[in-house]
mmCIF file of C-alpha atoms and ligand atoms in Angstrom:
data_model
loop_
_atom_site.group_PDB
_atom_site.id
_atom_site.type_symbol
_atom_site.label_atom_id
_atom_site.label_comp_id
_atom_site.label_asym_id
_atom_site.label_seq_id
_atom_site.Cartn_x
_atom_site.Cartn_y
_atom_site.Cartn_z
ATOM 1 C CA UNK E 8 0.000 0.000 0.000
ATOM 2 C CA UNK E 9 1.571 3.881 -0.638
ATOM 3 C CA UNK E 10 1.425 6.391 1.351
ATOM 4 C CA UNK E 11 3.588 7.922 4.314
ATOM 5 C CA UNK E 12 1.464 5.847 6.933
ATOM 6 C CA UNK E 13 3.531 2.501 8.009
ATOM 7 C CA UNK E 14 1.391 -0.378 7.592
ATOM 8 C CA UNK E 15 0.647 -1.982 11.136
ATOM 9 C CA UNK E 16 -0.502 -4.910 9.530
ATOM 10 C CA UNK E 17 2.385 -5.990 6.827
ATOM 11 C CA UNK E 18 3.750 -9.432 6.954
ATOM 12 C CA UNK E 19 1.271 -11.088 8.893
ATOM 13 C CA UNK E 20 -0.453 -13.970 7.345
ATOM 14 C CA UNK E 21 -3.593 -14.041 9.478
ATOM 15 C CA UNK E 22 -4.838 -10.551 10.281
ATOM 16 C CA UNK E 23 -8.169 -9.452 11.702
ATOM 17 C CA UNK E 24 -10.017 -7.559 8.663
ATOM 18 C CA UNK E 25 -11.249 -5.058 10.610
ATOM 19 C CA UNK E 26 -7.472 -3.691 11.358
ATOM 20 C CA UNK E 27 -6.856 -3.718 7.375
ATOM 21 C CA UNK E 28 -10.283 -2.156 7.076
ATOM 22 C CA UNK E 29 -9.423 1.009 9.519
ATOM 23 C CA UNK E 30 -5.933 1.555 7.617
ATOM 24 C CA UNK E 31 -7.521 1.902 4.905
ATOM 25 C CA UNK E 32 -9.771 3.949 5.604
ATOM 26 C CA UNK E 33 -7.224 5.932 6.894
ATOM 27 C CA UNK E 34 -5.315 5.705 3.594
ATOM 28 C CA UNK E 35 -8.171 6.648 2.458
ATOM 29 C CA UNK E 36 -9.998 9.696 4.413
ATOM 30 C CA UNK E 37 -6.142 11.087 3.467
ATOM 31 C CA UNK E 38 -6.896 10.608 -0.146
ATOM 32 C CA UNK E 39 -10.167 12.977 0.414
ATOM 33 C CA UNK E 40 -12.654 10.114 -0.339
ATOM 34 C CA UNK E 41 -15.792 11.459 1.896
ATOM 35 C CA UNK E 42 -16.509 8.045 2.143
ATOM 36 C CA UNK E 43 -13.942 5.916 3.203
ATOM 37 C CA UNK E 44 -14.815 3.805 5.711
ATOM 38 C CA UNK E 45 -17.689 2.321 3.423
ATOM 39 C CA UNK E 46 -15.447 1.974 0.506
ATOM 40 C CA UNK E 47 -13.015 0.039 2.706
ATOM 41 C CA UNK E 48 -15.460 -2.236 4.148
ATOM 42 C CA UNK E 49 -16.707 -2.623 -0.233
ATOM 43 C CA UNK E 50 -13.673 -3.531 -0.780
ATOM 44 C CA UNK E 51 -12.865 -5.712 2.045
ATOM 45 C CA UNK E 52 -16.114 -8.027 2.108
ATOM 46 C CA UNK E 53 -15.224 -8.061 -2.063
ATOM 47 C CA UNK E 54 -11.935 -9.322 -1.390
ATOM 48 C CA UNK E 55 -12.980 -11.902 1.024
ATOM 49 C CA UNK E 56 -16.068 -12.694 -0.364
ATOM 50 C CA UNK E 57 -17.936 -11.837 2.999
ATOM 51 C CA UNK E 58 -21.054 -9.570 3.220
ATOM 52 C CA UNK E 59 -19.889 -6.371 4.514
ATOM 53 C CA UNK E 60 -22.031 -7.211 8.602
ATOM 54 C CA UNK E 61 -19.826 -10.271 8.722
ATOM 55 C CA UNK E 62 -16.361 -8.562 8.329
ATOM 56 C CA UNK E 63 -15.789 -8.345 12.226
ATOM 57 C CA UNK E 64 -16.720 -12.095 12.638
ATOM 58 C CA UNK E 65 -13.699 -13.801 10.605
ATOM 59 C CA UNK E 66 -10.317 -14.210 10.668
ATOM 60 C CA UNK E 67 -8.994 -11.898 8.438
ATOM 61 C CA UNK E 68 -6.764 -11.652 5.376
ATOM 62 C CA UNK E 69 -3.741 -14.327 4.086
ATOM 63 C CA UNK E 70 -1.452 -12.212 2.725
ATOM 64 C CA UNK E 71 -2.154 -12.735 -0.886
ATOM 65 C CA UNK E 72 -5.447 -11.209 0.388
ATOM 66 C CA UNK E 73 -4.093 -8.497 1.746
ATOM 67 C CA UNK E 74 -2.055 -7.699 -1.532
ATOM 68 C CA UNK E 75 -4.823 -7.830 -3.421
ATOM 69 C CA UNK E 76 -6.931 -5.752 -0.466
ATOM 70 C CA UNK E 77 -4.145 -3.013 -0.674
ATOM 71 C CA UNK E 78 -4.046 -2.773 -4.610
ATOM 72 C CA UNK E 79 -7.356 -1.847 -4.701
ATOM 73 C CA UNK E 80 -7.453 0.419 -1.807
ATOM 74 C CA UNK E 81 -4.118 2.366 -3.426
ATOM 75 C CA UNK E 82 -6.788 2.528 -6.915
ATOM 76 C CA UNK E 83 -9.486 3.658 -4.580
ATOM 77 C CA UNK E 84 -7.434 6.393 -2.987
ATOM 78 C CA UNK E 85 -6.006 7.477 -6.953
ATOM 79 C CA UNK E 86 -10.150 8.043 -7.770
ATOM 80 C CA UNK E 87 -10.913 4.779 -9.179
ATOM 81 C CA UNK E 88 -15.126 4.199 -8.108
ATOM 82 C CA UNK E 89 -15.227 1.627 -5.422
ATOM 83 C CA UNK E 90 -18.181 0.162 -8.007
ATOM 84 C CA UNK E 91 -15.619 -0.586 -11.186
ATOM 85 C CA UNK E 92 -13.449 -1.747 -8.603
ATOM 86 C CA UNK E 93 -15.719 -4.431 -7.532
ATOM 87 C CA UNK E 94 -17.985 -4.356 -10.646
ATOM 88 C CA UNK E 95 -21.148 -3.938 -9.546
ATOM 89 C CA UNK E 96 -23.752 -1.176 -8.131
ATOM 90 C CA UNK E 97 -26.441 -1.702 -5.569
ATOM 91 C CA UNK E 98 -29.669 -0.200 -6.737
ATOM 92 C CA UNK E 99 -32.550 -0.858 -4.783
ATOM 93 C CA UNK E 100 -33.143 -5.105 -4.851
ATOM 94 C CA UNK E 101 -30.628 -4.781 -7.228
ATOM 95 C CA UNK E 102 -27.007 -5.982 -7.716
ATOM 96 C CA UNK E 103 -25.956 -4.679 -11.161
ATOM 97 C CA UNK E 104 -22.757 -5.013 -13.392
ATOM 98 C CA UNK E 105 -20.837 -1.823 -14.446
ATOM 99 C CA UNK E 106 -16.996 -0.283 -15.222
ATOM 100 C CA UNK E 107 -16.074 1.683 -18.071
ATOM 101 C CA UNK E 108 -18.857 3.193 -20.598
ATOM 102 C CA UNK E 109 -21.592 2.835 -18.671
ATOM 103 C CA UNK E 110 -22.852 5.739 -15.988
ATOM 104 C CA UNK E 111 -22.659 4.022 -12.115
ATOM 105 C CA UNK E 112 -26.584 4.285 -10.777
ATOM 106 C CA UNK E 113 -27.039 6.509 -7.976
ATOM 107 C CA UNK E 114 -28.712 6.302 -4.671
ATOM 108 C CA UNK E 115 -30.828 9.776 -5.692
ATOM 109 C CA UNK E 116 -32.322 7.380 -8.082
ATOM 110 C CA UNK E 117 -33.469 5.386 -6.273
ATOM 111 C CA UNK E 118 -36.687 8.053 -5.245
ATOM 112 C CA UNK E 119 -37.675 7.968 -8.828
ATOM 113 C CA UNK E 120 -37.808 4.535 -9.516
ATOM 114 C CA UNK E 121 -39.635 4.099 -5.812
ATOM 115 C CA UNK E 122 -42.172 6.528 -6.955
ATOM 116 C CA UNK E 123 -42.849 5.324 -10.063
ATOM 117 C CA UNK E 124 -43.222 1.598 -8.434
ATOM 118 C CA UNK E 125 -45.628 2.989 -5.894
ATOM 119 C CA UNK E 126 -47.912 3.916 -8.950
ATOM 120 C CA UNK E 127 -47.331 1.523 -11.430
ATOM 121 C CA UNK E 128 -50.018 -1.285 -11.285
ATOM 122 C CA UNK E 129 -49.035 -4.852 -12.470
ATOM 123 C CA UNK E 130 -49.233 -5.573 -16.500
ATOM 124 C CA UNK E 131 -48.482 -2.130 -17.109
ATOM 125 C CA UNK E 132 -45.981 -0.935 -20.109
ATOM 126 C CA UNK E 133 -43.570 1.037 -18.966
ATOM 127 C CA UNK E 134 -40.488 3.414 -20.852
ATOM 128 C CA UNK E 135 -36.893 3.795 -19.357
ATOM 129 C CA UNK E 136 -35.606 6.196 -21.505
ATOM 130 C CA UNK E 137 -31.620 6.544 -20.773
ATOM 131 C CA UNK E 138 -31.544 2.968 -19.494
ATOM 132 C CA UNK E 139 -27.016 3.198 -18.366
ATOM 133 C CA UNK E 140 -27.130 0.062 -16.495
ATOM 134 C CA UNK E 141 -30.894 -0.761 -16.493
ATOM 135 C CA UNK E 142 -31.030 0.189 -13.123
ATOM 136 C CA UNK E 143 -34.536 1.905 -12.976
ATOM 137 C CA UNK E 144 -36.034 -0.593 -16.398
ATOM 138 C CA UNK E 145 -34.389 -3.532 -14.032
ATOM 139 C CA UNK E 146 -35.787 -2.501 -10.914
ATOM 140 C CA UNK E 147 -39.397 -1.763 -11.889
ATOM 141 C CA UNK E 148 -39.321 -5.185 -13.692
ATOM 142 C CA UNK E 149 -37.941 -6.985 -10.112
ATOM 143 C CA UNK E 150 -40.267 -4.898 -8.415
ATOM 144 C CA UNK E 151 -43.937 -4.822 -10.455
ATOM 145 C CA UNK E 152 -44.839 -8.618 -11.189
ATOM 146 C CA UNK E 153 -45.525 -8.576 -15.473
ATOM 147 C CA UNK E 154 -44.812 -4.955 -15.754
ATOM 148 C CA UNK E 155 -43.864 -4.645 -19.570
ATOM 149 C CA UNK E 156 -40.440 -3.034 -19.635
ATOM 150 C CA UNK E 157 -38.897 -1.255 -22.418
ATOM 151 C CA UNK E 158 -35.337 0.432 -21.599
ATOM 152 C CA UNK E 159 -33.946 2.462 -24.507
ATOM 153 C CA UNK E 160 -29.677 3.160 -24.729
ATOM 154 C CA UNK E 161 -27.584 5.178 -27.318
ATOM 155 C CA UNK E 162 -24.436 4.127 -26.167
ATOM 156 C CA UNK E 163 -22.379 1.460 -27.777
ATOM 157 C CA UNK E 164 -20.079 1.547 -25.009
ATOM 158 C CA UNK E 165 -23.327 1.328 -21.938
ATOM 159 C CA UNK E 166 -25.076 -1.105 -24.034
ATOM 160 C CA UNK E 167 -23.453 -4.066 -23.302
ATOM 161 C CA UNK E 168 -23.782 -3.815 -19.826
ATOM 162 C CA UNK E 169 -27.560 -2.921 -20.061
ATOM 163 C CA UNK E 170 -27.796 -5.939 -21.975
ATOM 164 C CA UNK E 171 -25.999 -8.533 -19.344
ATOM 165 C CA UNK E 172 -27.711 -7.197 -16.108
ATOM 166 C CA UNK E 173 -30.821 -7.774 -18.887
ATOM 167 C CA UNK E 174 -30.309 -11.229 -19.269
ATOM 168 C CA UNK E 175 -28.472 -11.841 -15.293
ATOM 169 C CA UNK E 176 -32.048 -10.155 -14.396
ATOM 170 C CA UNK E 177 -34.426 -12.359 -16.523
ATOM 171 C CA UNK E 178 -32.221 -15.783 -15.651
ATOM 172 C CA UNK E 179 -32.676 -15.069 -11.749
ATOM 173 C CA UNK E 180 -36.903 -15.375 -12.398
ATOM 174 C CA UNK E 181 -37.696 -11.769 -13.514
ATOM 175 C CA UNK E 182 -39.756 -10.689 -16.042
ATOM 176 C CA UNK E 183 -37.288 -9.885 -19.787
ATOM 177 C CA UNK E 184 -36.990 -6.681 -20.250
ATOM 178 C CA UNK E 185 -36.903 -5.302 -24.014
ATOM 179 C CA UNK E 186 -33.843 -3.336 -24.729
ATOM 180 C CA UNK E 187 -34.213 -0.933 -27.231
ATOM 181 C CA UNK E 188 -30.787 0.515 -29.122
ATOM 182 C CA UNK E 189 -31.536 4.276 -30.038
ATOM 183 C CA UNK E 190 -31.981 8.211 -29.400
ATOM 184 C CA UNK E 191 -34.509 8.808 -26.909
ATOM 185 C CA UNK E 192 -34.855 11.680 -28.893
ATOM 186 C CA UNK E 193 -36.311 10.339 -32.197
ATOM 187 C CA UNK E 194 -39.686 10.173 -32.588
ATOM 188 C CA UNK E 195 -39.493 7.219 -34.345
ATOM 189 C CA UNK E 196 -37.749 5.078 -31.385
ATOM 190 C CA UNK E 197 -41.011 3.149 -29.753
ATOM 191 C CA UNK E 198 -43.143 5.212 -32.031
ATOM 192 C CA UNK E 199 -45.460 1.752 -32.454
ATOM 193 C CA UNK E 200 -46.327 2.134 -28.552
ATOM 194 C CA UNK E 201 -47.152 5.957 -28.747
ATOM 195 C CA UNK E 202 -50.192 6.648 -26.621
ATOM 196 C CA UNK E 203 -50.240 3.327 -25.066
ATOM 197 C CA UNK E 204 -47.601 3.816 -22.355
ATOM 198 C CA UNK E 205 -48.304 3.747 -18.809
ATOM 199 C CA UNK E 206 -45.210 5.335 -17.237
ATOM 200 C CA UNK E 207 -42.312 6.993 -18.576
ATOM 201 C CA UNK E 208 -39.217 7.106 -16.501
ATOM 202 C CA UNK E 209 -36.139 8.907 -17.318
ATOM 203 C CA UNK E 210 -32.622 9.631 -15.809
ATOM 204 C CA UNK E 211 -30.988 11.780 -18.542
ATOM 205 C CA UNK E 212 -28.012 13.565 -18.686
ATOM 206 C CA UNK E 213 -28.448 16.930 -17.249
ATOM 207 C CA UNK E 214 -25.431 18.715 -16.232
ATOM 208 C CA UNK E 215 -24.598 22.066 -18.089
ATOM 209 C CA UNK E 216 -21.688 21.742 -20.296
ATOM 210 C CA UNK E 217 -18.738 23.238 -18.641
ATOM 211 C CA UNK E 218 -19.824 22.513 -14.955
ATOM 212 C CA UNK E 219 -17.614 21.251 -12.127
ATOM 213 C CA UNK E 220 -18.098 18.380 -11.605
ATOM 214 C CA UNK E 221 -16.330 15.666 -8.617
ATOM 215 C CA UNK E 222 -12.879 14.103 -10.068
ATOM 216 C CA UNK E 223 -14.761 10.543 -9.896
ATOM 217 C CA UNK E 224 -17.512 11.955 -12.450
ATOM 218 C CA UNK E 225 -15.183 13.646 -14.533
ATOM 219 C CA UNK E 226 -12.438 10.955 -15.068
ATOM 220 C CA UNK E 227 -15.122 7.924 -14.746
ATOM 221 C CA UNK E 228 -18.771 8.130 -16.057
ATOM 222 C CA UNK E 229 -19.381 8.578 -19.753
ATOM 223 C CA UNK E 230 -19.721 12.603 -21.021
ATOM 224 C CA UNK E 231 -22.794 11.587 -22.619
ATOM 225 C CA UNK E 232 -24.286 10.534 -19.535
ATOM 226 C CA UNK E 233 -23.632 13.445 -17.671
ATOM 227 C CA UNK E 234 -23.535 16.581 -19.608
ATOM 228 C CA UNK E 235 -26.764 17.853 -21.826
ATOM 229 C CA UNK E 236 -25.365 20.893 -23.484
ATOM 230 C CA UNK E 237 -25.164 24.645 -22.290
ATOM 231 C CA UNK E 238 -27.690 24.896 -20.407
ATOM 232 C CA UNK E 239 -27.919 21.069 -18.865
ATOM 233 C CA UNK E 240 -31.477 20.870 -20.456
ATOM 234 C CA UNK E 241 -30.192 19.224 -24.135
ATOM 235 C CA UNK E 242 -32.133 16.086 -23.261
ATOM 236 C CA UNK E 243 -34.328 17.002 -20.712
ATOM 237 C CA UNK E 244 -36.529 19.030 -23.501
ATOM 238 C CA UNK E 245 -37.111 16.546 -26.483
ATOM 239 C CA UNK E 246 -37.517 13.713 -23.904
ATOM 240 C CA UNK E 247 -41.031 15.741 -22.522
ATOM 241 C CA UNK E 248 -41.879 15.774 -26.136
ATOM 242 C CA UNK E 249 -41.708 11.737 -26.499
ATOM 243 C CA UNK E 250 -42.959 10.797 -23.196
ATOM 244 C CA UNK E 251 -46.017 13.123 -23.964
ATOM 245 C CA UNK E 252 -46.265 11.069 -27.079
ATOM 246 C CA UNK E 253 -45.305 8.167 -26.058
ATOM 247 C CA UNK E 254 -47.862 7.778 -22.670
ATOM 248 C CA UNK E 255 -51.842 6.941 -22.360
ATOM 249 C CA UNK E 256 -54.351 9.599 -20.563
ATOM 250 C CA UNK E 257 -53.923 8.973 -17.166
ATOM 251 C CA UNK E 258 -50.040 7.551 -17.774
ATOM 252 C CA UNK E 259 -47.071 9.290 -15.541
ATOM 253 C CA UNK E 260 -44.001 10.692 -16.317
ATOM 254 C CA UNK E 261 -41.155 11.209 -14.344
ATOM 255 C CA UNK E 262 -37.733 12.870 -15.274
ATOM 256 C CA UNK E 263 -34.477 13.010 -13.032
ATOM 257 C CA UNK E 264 -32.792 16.742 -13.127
ATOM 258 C CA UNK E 265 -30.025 18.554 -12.165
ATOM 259 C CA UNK E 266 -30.631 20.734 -8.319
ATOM 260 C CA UNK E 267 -30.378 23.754 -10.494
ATOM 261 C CA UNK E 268 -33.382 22.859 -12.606
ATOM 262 C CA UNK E 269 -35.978 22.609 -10.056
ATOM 263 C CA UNK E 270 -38.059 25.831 -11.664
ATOM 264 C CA UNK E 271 -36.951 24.883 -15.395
ATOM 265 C CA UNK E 272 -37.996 21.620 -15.595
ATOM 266 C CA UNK E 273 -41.526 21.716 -14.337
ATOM 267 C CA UNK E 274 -41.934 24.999 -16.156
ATOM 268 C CA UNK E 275 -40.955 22.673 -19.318
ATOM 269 C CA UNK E 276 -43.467 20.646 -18.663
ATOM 270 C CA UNK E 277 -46.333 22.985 -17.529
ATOM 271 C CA UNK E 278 -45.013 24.756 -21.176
ATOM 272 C CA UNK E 279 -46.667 21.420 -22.507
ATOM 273 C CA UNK E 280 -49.946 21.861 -22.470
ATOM 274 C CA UNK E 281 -50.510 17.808 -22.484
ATOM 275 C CA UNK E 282 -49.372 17.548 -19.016
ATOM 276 C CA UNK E 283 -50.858 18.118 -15.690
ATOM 277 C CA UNK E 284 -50.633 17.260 -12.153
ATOM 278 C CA UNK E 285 -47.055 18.641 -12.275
ATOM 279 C CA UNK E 286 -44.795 18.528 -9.156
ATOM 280 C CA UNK E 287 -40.849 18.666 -7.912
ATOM 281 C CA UNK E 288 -39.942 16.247 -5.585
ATOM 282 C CA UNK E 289 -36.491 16.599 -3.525
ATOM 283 C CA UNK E 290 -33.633 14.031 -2.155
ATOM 284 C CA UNK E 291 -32.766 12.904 0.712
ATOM 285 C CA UNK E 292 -30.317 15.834 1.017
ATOM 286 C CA UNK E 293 -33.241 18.283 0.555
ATOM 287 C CA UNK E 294 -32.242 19.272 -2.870
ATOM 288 C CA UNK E 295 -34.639 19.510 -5.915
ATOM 289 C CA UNK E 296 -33.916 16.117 -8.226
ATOM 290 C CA UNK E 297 -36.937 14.886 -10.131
ATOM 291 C CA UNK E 298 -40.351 15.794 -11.487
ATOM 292 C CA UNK E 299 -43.216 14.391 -12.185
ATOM 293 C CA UNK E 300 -46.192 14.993 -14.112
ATOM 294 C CA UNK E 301 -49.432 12.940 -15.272
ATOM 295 C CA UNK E 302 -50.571 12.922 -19.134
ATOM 296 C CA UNK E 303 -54.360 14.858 -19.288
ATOM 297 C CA UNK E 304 -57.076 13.071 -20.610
ATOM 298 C CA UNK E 305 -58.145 14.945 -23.541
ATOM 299 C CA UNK E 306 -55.709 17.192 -25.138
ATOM 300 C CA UNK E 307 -54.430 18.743 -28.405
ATOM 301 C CA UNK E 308 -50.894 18.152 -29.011
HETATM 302 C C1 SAM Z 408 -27.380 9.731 -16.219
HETATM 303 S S1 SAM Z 408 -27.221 8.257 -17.169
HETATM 304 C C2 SAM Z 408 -28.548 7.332 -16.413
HETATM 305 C C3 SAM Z 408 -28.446 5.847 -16.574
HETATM 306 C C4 SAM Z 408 -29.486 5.056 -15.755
HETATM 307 N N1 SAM Z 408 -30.848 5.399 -16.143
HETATM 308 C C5 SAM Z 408 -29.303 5.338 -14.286
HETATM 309 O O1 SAM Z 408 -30.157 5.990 -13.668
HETATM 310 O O2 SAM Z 408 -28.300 4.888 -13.730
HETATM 311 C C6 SAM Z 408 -27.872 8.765 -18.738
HETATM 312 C C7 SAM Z 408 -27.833 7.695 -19.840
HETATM 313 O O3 SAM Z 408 -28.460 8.234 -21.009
HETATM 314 C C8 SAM Z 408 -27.750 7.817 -22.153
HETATM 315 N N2 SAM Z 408 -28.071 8.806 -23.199
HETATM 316 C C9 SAM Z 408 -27.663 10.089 -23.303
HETATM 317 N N3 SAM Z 408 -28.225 10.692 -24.366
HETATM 318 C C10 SAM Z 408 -29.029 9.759 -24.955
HETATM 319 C C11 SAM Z 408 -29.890 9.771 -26.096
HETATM 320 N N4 SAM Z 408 -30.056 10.885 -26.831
HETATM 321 N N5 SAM Z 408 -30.541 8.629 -26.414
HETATM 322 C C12 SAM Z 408 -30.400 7.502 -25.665
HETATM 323 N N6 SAM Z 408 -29.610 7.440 -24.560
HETATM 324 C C13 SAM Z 408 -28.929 8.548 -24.217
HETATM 325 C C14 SAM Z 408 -26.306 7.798 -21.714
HETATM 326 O O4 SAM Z 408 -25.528 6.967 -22.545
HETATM 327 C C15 SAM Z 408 -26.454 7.253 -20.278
HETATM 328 O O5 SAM Z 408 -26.395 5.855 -20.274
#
């Protein structure tokens, strides 16, 4: 392991994991991670194959286990995300597989996808436009028994990764998904279910070109996942077009945003006059994230 700190624990075959965890998270909290005592324990229970509330209970490392315990806390600590490290995300139920090209689902999402599961009734069809992962298609399908799934990707890079936690998804007993390969964008992606859809969902990108963003976003998630032109809104305004097009009367939509868009983006949709019932919803941290809005009845386009 690097760093100016001796290592207390070098040498020894047989060493409590809980010592090696607190180094490192000493290594770590040094590094500036703000969360490095849960990354260590990640990477600890990933090394030894433990879940993370039985680390104090065993032994401890070998020292080829501590090796490869310190070569991932030493990526870790250079910005590396703790979830390429160990190649998966939780998401709600979920246990999905990412790295490279494909955005790392975040806990904010969570919210959406819970309040679009609260509504959605079983049998439904249901949109996940900006699928990443397939974290939100994935977990309404895990979560909504028959719910009709469609989760639409540009990315050649993200797609193969949607397309594995797909199938790891549909082999563990829940219900296929359908991904879709296109621009959420295009009116003619899903055009065939247009005015048959019963929720939309969408985490786009939605960062303004240009903004600062943490080192771990920057070096490690896709650009196109993250940044929607000047504005952060590139996405975020032909995607209210489709899902307006795309959903039933009656259907929901619901669109993940940037904290900064908490006035723009319901004023985008109140601006579309097939849209009602439109409300921001915060995070846990009290700052504005998604809206939500419910398709009228009887409108003219
Ligand atoms: C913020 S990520 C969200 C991924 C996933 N829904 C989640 O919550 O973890 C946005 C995703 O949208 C995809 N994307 C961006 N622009 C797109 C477009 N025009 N059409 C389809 N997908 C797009 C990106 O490749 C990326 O996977």
């Amino acid at each position: 392991m690097t760093g100016d700190m001796e290592h207390p624990i070098e040498g020894t075959d047989r060493t409590r994991a809980l010592q090696a965890v607190s180094y490192a998270t000493n290594v770590l909290s040094k590094a500036g991670m703000p969360s490095a005592r849960v990354d260590a324990e990640i990477l600890a229970s990933h090394v030894l194959g433990v879940p993370r509330g039985r680390l104090a209970l065993i032994d401890g490392f070998t020292a080829a286990k501590l090796g490869e315990f310190d070569a991932l806390v030493a990526r870790r600590a250079a910005g590396e995300p703790v979830q390429h490290l160990v190649g998966s995300a939780g998401f709600r139920h979920l246990d999905l597989a990412v790295g490279p090209g494909v955005f790392v689902p975040r806990p904010e999402t969570e919210l959406l996808a819970g309040w679009a599961i609260t509504l959605i009734t079983p049998g439904t069809t249901v949109v996940d436009l900006c699928a990443g992962s397939g974290a939100i298609a994935l977990a309404v399908a895990g979560e909504v028994p028959g719910a009709r799934v469609y989760a639409v990707e540009r990315s050649p890079a993200a797609l193969p990764w949607l397309r594995r936690n797909a199938e790891a998804r549909a082999a563990a007993g829940d219900t296929p998904i359908h991904v879709v390969e296109g621009d959420v964008t295009d009116p003619a992606v899903l055009a065939d279910l247009d005015g048959t859809v019963d929720a939309v969902l969408c985490n786009p990108p939605y960062v303004p070109a240009g903004a600062p963003v943490p080192a771990d976003v920057a070096d490690h998630d896709p650009r196109d996942a993250v940044f929607a032109g000047a504005d952060g809104l590139a996405v975020i305004r032909p995607v209210i077009g489709r899902a307006a097009a795309l959903l039933r009367p009656g259907g929901v939509f619901a669109v993940e945003h940037d904290d900064s868009q908490g006035v723009a983006v319901p004023a985008l949709l109140r601006a579309d006059s097939r849209f009602t019932d439109i409300e921001d919803h915060h995070d846990l941290a009290g700052r504005p994230r998604y809206a939500t809005a419910v398709h009228v009845a009887d409108c003219t386009p």
